[in-house]
Short mmCIF file of C-alpha atoms in Angstrom, two decimals:
data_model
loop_
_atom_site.label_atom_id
_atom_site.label_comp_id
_atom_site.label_asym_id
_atom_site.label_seq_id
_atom_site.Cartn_x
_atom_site.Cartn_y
_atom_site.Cartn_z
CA UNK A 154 75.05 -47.38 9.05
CA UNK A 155 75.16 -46.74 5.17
CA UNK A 156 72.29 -49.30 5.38
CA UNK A 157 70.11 -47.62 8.00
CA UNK A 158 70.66 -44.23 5.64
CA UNK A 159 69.05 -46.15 2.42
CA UNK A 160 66.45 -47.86 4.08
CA UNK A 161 65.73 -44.18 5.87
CA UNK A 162 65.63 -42.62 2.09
CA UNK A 163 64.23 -45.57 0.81
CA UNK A 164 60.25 -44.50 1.71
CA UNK A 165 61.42 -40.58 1.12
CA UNK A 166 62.45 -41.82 -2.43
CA UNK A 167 59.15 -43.90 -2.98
CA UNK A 168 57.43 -41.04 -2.54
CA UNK A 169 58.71 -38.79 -4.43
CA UNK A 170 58.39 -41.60 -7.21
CA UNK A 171 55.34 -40.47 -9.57
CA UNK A 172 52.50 -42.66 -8.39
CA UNK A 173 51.96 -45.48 -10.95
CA UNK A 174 49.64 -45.11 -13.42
CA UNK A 175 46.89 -47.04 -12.30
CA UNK A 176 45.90 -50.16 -14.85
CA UNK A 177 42.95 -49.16 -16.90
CA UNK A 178 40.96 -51.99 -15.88
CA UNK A 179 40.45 -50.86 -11.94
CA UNK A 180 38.87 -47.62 -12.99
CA UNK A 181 36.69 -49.60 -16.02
CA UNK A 182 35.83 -51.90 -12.42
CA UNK A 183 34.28 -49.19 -10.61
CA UNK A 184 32.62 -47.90 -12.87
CA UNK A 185 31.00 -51.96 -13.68
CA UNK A 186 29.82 -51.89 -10.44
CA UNK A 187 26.65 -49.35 -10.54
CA UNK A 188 24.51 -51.46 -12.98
CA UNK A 189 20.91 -49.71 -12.51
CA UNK A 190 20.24 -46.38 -12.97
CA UNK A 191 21.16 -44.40 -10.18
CA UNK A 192 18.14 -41.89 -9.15
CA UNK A 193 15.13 -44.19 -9.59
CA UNK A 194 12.76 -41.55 -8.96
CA UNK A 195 9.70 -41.86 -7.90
CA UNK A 196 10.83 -44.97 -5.66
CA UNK A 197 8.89 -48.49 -6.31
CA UNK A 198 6.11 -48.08 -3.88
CA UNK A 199 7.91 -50.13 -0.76
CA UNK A 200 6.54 -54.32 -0.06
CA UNK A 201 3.67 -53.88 3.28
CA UNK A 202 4.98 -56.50 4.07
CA UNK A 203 8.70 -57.74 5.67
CA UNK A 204 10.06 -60.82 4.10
CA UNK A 205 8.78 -64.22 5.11
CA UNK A 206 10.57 -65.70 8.26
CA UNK A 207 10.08 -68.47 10.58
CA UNK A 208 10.08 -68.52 14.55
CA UNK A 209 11.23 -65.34 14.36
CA UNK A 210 14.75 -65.71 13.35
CA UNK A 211 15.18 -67.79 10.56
CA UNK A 212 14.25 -66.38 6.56
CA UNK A 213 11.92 -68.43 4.78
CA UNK A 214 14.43 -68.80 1.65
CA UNK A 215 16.79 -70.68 3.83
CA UNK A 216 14.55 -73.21 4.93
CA UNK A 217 13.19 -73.16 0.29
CA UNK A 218 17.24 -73.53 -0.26
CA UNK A 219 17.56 -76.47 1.63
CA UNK A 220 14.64 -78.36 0.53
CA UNK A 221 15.37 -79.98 -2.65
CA UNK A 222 18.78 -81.95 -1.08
CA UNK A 223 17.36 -82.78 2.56
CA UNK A 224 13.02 -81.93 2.38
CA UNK A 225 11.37 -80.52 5.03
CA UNK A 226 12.93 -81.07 8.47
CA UNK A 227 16.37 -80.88 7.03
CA UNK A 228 17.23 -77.26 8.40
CA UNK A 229 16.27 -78.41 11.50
CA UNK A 230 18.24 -81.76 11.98
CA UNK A 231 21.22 -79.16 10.92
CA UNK A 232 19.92 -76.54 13.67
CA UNK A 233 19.57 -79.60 16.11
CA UNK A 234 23.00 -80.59 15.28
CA UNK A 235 24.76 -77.05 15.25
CA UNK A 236 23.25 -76.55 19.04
CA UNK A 237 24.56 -80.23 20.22
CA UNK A 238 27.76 -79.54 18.96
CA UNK A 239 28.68 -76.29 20.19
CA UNK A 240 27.17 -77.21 23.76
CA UNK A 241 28.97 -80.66 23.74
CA UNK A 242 32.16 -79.45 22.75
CA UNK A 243 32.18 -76.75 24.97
CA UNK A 244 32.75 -73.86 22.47
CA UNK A 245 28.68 -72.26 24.05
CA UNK A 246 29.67 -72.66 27.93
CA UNK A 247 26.69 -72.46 30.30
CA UNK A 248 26.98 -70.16 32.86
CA UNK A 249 24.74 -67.98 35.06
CA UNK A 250 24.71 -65.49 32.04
CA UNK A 251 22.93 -68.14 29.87
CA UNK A 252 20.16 -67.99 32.62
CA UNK A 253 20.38 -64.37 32.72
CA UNK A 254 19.68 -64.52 28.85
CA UNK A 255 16.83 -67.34 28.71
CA UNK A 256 15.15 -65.02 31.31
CA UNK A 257 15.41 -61.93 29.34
CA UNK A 258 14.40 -63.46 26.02
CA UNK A 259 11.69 -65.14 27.23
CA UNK A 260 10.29 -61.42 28.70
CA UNK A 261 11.11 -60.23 25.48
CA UNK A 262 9.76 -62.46 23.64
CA UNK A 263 6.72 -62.51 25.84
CA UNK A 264 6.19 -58.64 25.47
CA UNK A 265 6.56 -58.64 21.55
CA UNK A 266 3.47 -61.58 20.83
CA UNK A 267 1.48 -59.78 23.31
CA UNK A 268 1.77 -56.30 22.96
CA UNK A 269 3.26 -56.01 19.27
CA UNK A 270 0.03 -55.99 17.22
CA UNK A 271 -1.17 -52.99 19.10
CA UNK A 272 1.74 -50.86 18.93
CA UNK A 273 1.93 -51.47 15.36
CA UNK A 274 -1.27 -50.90 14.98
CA UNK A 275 -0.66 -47.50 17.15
CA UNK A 276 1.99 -46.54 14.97
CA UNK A 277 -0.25 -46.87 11.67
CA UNK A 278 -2.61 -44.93 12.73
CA UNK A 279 -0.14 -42.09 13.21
CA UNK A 280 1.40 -42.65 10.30
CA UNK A 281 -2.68 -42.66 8.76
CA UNK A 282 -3.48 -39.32 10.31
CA UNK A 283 -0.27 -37.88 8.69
CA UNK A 284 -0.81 -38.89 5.43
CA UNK A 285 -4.78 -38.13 5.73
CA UNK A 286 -3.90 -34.46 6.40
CA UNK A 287 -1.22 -34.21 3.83
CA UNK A 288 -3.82 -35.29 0.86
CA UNK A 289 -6.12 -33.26 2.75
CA UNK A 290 -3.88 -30.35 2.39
CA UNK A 291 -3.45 -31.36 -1.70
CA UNK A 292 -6.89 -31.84 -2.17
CA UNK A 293 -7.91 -28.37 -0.69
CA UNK A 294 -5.45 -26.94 -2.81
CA UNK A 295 -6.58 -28.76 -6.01
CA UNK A 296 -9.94 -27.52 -5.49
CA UNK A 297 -9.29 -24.11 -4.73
CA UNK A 298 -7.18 -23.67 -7.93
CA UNK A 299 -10.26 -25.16 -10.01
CA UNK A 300 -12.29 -22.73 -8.17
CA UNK A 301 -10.03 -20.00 -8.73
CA UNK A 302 -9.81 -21.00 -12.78
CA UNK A 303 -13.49 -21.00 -12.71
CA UNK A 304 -14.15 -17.19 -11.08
CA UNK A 305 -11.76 -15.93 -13.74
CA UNK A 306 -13.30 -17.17 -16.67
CA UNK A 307 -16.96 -16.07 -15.07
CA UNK A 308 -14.98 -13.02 -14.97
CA UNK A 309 -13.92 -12.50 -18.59
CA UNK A 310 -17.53 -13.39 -19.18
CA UNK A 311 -18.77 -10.88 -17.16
CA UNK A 312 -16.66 -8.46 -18.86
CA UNK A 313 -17.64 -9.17 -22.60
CA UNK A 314 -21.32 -7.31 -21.28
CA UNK A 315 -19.44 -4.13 -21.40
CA UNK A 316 -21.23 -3.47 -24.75
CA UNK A 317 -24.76 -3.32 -22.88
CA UNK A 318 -23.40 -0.46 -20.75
CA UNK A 319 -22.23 1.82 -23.38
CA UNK A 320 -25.83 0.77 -25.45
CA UNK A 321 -27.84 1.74 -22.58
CA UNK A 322 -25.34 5.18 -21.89
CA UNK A 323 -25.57 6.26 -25.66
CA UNK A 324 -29.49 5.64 -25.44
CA UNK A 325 -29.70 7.78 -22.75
CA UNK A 326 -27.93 10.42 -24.02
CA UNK A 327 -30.13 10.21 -27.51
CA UNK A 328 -33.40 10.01 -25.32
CA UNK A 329 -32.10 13.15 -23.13
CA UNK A 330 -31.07 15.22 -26.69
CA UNK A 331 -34.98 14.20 -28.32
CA UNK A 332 -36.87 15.12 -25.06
CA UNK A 333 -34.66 18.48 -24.75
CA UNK A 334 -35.57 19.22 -28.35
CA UNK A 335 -39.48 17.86 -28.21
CA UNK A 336 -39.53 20.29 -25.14
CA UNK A 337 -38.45 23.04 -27.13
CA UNK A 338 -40.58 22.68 -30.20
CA UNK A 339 -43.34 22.73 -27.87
CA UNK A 340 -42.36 25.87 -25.32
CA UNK A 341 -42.53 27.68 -29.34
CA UNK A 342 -46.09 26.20 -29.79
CA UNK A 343 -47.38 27.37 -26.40
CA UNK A 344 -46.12 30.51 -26.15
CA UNK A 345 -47.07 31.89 -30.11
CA UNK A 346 -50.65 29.80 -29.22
CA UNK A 347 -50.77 31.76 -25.78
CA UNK A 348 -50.24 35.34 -27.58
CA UNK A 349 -53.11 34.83 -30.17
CA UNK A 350 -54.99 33.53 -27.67
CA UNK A 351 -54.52 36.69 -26.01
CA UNK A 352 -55.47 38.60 -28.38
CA UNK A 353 -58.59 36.69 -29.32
CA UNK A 354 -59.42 37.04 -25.66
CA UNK A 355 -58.59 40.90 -25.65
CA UNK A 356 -60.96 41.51 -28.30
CA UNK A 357 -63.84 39.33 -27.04
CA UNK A 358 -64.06 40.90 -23.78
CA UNK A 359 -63.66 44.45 -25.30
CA UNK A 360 -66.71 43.35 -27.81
CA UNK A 361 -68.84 42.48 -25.00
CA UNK A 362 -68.16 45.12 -22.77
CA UNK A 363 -68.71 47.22 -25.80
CA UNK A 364 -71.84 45.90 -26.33
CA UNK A 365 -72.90 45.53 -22.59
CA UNK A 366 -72.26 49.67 -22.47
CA UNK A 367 -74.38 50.11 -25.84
CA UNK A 368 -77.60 48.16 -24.20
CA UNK A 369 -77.20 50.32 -21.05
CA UNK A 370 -77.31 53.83 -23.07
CA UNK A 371 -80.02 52.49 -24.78
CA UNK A 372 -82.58 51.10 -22.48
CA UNK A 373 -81.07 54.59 -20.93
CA UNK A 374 -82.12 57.15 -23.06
CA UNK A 375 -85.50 54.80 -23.67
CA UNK A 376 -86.72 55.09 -20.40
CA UNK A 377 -85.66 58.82 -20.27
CA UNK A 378 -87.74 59.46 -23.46
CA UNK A 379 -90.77 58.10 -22.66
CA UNK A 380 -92.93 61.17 -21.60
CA UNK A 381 -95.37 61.42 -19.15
CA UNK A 382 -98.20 61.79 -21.52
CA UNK A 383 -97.29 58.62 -23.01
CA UNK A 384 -96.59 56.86 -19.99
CA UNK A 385 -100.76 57.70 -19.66
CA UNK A 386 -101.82 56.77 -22.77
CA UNK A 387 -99.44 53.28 -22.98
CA UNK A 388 -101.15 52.37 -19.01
CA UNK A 389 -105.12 52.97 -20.52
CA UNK A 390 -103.68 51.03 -23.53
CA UNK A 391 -102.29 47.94 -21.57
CA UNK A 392 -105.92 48.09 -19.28
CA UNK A 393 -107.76 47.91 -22.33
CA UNK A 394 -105.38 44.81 -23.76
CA UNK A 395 -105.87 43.34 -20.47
CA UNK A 396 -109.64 43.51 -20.54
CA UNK A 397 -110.04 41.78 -24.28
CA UNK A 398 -107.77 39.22 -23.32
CA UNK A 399 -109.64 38.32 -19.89
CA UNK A 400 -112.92 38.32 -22.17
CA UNK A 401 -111.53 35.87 -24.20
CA UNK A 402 -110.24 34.22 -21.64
CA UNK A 403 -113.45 34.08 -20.30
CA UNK A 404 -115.21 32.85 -23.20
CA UNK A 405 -112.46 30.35 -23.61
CA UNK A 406 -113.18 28.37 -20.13
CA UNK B 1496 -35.20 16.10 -39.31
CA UNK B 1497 -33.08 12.97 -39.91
CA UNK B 1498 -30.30 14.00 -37.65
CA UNK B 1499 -31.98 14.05 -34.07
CA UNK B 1500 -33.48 10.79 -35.00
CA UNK B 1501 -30.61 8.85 -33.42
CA UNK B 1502 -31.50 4.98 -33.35
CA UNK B 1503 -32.25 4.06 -29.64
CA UNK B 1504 -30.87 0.27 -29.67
CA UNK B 1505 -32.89 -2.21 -27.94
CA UNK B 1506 -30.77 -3.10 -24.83
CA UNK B 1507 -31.25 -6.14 -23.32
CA UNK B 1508 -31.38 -5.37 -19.39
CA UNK B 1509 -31.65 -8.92 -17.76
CA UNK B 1510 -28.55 -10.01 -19.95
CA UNK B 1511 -27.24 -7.43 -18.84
CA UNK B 1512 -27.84 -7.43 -15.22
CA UNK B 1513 -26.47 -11.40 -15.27
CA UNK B 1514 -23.55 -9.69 -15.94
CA UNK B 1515 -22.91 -7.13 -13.17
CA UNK B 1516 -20.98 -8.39 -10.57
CA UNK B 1517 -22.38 -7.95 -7.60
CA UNK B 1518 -20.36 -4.99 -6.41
CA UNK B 1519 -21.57 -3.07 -8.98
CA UNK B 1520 -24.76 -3.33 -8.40
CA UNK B 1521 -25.48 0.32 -7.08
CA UNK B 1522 -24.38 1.72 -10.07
CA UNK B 1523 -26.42 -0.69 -12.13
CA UNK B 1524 -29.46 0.33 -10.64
CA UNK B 1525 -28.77 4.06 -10.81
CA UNK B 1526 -28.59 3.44 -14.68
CA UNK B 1527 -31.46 2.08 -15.04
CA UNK B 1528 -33.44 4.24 -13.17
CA UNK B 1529 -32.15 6.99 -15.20
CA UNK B 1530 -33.51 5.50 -18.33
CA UNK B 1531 -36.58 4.13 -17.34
CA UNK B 1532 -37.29 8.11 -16.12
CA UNK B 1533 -36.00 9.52 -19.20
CA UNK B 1534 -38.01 6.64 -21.43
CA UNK B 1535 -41.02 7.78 -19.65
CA UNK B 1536 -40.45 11.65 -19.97
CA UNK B 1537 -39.81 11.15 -23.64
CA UNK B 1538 -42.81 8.81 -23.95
CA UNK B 1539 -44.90 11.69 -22.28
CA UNK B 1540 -43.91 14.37 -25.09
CA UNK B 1541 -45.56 14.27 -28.48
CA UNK B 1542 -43.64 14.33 -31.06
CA UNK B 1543 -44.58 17.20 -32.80
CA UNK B 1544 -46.24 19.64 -31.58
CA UNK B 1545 -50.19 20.66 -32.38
CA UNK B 1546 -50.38 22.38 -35.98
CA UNK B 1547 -51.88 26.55 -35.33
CA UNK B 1548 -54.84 27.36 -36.57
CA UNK B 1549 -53.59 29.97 -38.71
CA UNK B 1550 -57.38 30.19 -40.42
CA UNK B 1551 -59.06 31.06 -37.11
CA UNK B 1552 -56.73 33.46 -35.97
CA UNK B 1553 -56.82 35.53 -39.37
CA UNK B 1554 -60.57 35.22 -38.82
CA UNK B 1555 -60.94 36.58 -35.07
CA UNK B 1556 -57.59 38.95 -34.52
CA UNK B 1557 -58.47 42.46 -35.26
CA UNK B 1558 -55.32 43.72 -35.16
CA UNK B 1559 -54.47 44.51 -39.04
CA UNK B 1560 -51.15 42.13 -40.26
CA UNK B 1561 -50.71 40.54 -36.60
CA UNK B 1562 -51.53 37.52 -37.08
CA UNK B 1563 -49.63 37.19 -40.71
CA UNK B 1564 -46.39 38.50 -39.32
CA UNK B 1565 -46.87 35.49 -36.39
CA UNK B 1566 -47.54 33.21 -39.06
CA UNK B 1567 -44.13 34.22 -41.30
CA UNK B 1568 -41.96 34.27 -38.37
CA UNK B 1569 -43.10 31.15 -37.07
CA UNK B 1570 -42.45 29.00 -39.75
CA UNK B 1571 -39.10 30.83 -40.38
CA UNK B 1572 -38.12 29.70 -37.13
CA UNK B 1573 -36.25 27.20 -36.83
CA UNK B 1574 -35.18 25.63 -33.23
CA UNK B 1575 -32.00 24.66 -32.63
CA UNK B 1576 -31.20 21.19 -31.91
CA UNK B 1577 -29.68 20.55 -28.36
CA UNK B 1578 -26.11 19.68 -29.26
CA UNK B 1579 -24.54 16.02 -28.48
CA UNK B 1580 -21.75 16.97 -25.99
CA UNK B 1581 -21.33 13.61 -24.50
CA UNK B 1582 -21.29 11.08 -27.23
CA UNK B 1583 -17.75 11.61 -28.07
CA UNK B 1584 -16.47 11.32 -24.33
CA UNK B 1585 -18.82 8.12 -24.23
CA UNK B 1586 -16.90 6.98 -27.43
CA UNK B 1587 -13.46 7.65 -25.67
CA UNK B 1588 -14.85 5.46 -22.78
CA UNK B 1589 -15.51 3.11 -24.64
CA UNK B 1590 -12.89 2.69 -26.30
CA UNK B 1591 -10.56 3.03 -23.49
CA UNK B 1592 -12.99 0.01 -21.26
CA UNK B 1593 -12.13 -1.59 -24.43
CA UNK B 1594 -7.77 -1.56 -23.83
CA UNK B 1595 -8.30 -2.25 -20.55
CA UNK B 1596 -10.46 -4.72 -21.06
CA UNK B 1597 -7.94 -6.29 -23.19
CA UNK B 1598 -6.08 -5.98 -20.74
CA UNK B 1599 -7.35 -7.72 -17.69
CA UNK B 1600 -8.54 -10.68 -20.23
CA UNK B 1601 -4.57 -11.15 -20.99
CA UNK B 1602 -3.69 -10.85 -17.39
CA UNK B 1603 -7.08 -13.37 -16.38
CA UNK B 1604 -5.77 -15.87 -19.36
CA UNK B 1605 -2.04 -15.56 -17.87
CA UNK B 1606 -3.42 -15.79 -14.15
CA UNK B 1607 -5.08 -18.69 -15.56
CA UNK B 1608 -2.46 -21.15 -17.28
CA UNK B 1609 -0.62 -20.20 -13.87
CA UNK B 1610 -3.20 -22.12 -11.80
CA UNK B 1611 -3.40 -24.91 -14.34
CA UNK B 1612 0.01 -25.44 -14.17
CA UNK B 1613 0.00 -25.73 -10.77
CA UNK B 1614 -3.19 -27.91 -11.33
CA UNK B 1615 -1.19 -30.39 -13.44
CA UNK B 1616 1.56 -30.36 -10.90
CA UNK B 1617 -0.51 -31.32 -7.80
CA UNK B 1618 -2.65 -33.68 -10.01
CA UNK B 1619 0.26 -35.88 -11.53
CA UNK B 1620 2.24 -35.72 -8.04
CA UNK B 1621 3.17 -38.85 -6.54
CA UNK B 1622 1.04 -40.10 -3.92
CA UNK B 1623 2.10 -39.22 -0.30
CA UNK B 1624 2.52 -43.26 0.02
CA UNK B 1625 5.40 -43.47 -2.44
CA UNK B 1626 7.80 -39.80 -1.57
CA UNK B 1627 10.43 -39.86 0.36
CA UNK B 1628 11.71 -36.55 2.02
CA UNK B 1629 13.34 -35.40 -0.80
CA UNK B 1630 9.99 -36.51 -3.22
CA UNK B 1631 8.01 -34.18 -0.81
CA UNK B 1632 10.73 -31.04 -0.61
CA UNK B 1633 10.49 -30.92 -4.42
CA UNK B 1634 6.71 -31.28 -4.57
CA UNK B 1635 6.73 -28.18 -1.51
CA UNK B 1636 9.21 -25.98 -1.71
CA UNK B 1637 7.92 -24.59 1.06
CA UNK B 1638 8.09 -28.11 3.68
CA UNK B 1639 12.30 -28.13 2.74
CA UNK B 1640 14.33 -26.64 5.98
CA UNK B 1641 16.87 -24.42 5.26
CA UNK B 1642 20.00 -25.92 6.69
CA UNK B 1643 21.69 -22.81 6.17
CA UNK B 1644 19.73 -20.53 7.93
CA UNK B 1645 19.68 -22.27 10.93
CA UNK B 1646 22.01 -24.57 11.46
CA UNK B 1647 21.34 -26.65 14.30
CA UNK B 1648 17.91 -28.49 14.44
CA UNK B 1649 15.01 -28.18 13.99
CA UNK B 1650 16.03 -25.75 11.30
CA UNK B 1651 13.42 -23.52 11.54
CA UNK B 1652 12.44 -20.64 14.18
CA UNK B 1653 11.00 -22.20 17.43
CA UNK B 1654 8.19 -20.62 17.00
CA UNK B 1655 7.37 -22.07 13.77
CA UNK B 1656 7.34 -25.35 15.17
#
C-alpha cells in the first residue's frame, strides 16, 4: 500500500521537478540544421523539365548508381530477381485482385501514352493565356506611365510660353494708349483746322456776294443812265461802224 | 514725348501658338485678333498730325488777332496722355501666373518621380514565370485577398469574381 502511494506521487513529484536544463548542444543542433538562407527570394526559375526516369517508375540516378559495380543490365537482373523472389516465396500472393490490378494498370497506363501529351499540352496553353494577359496587363501599365511622364513634361514646356502672353497683353495695352493719344492729337488738328477754315470760307463767300451785289448796282444804274437821246445817237453810231467794217470786209474778199 | 513711346516687343506668335494647349485655343485666337485690329488701327494713324498753316491763315482771316490768339493757344496746348491703367494689374498677373506656375512645375516634377518610381518597379519586377503567389501579392497589392475581410473563400465579394 505504502508502495502504491509512492509510485502514485512518484509522476506528481516528477513534475513538479524543474524541467532539466536542456544540454546546450540540442538547441546549437537545431539551429545546424537550416544551412541556406531561408527566404531565397525571387525563387530559382523552376527545371521544365521533371527528373529523368525510366519505364515510368524507376529514376535515372538509380540505374547511374548501379553502373560502375554491375554495368548496364545490372538493375535489372536485381529487378528480375526481387520479382522471382517475392512471387516464389509467396510473400506477393496471386489472387483475383492481381488480375483486377494488371487490368487497371494496363487502362491506365494505356490512357496516359495516349492521351497525356494533349492534356499537357491543354494545360500549357492555359497556363500561356494566363501569363500572356498578366504581362499584357504590365506592359499596358509600363507604357501608360511613360506616356503619362511624357504629357507632363510637354506640359511644363507648354507652360514656360507664359512670357509670350504677357508680351503680346502689354503690347496691346501700349498700342491701345498710342492710338488713344494719336487720336487725340489729331481730333485738336481737325477741329482748330475746321474753325479757320470756316472763317476763310465765311469771308470768301461774303467777298463774292459782295462783289456779285456791286456788278448788279452797276450794270444797274448804267442801263438806267443811258438816255434816250443817247440811246439814238450810240444806234446811228454802231450803223455807221457796221457799214466801214462790211466795206472792208468787202474789199478784203 | 519719350514717355508714350513704350517699346512694343516683337512677339513671336507661332512659338507661341505651339504652346497653347489645345483647350485654350479660343482664347488664343481672341488675342490675337485683338492685336492684329489694334496693329492695324495704329498703323492707320499718322503719327503726328499735319503742321497749320499759320502763314495762310494770317494772310486770308479778316478778323483782326483771330488767327494769332488760335495760333498761341494751340501750341500752349498740351494733350494729355491717356493714362496706363492696366499695366500694373498685368504686372500683378504676371507675377502671380508666375507662383503658380511654380507651382504646378513642383507638383508636375513630384507627379513625375511618382510615375518613375513606379516605372522602375514594374520594369525590374520579376517575370510572371519566376513569382510565386506571394512574389505577385507584393508586386500587386491590389491581386492579395484579404483573409480578414472575408473569411471563407474566395475571399472576395461574389460579385467581384
Amino acid at each position: 500500500m505504502l508502495s502504491r502511494l509512492v509510485l502514485r506521487a512518484a509522476p506528481a513529484a516528477l513534475r513538479a521537478l524543474p524541467p532539466p536544463p536542456l544540454p546546450v548542444g540540442v538547441l546549437h543542433a537545431t539551429r545546424q540544421l537550416h544551412t541556406t538562407q531561408q527566404s531565397l527570394a525571387p525563387l530559382p526559375p523552376l527545371p521544365e523539365k521533371g527528373g529523368e526516369v525510366r519505364h515510368g517508375l524507376i529514376p535515372e540516378e538509380f540505374f547511374q548508381f548501379l553502373y560502375p559495380k554491375t554495368g548496364v543490365t545490372g538493375p535489372y537482373m536485381l529487378g528480375t530477381g526481387l520479382v522471382l523472389y517475392l512471387l516464389s516465396k509467396e510473400i506477393y500472393v496471386i489472387n483475383h485482385e492481381t488480375v483486377a490490378a494488371a487490368c487497371i494498370l494496363s487502362v491506365i497506363i494505356y490512357g496516359v501514352k495516349r492521351f497525356g501529351a494533349d492534356v499537357a499540352a491543354f494545360a500549357d496553353k492555359l497556363n500561356e493565356e494566363k501569363m500572356a494577359k498578366a504581362l499584357e496587363v504590365k506592359n499596358e501599365a509600363i507604357s501608360s506611365l511613360q506616356a503619362a511622364i511624357d504629357e507632363e513634361k510637354k506640359e511644363q514646356w507648354r507652360v514656360e510660353g507664359r512670357t509670350y502672353l504677357f508680351d503680346a497683353k502689354r503690347n496691346n495695352v501700349a498700342m491701345l494708349l498710342e492710338a488713344n493719344y494719336r487720336e487725340r492729337l489729331m481730333m485738336v488738328y481737325n477741329e482748330v483746322k475746321k474753325r479757320l477754315d470756316y472763317q476763310v470760307a465765311m469771308q470768301t463767300l461774303k467777298r463774292q456776294k459782295e462783289q456779285d451785289h456791286m456788278i448788279q448796282w452797276v450794270e444797274k444804274n448804267v442801263v438806267q443812265s443811258i438816255t434816250p437821246q443817247q440811246q439814238k445817237e450810240s444806234i446811228a453810231k454802231c450803223i455807221m461802224d457796221l457799214k466801214a467794217l462790211s466795206k472792208g470786209a468787202h474789199a478784203a474778199l | 514725348m519719350a514717355g508714350r513711346r513704350a517699346a512694343l516687343k516683337a512677339v513671336d506668335w507661332a512659338a507661341f501658338a505651339e504652346r497653347v494647349p489645345p483647350n485654350q485655343r479660343a482664347m488664343y485666337n481672341a488675342l490675337k485678333t485683338r492685336n492684329d485690329a489694334l496693329t492695324a488701327r495704329l498703323a492707320a494713324l499718322p503719327e503726328k498730325p499735319p503742321a497749320i498753316d499759320w502763314a495762310y491763315y494770317k494772310a486770308n482771316v479778316a478778323k483782326a488777332g483771330m488767327v494769332d490768339e488760335f495760333q498761341k493757344k494751340f501750341s500752349a496746348l498740351k494733350v494729355p496722355e491717356p493714362v496706363d491703367t492696366q499695366s500694373a494689374k498685368i504686372d500683378a498677373q504676371e507675377q502671380e501666373a508666375a507662383k503658380s506656375t511654380a507651382e504646378y512645375v513642383q507638383a508636375s516634377k513630384a507627379r513625375i518621380a511618382q510615375y518613375e518610381q513606379q516605372l522602375q518597379k514594374l520594369k525590374n519586377m520579376i517575370p510572371f514565370e519566376q513569382m510565386t503567389f506571394e512574389d505577385l501579392h507584393e508586386a500587386f497589392p491590389e491581386t492579395k485577398l484579404d483573409k480578414e475581410k472575408y473569411p471563407y473563400w474566395p475571399h472576395k465579394p461574389i460579385a467581384d469574381l
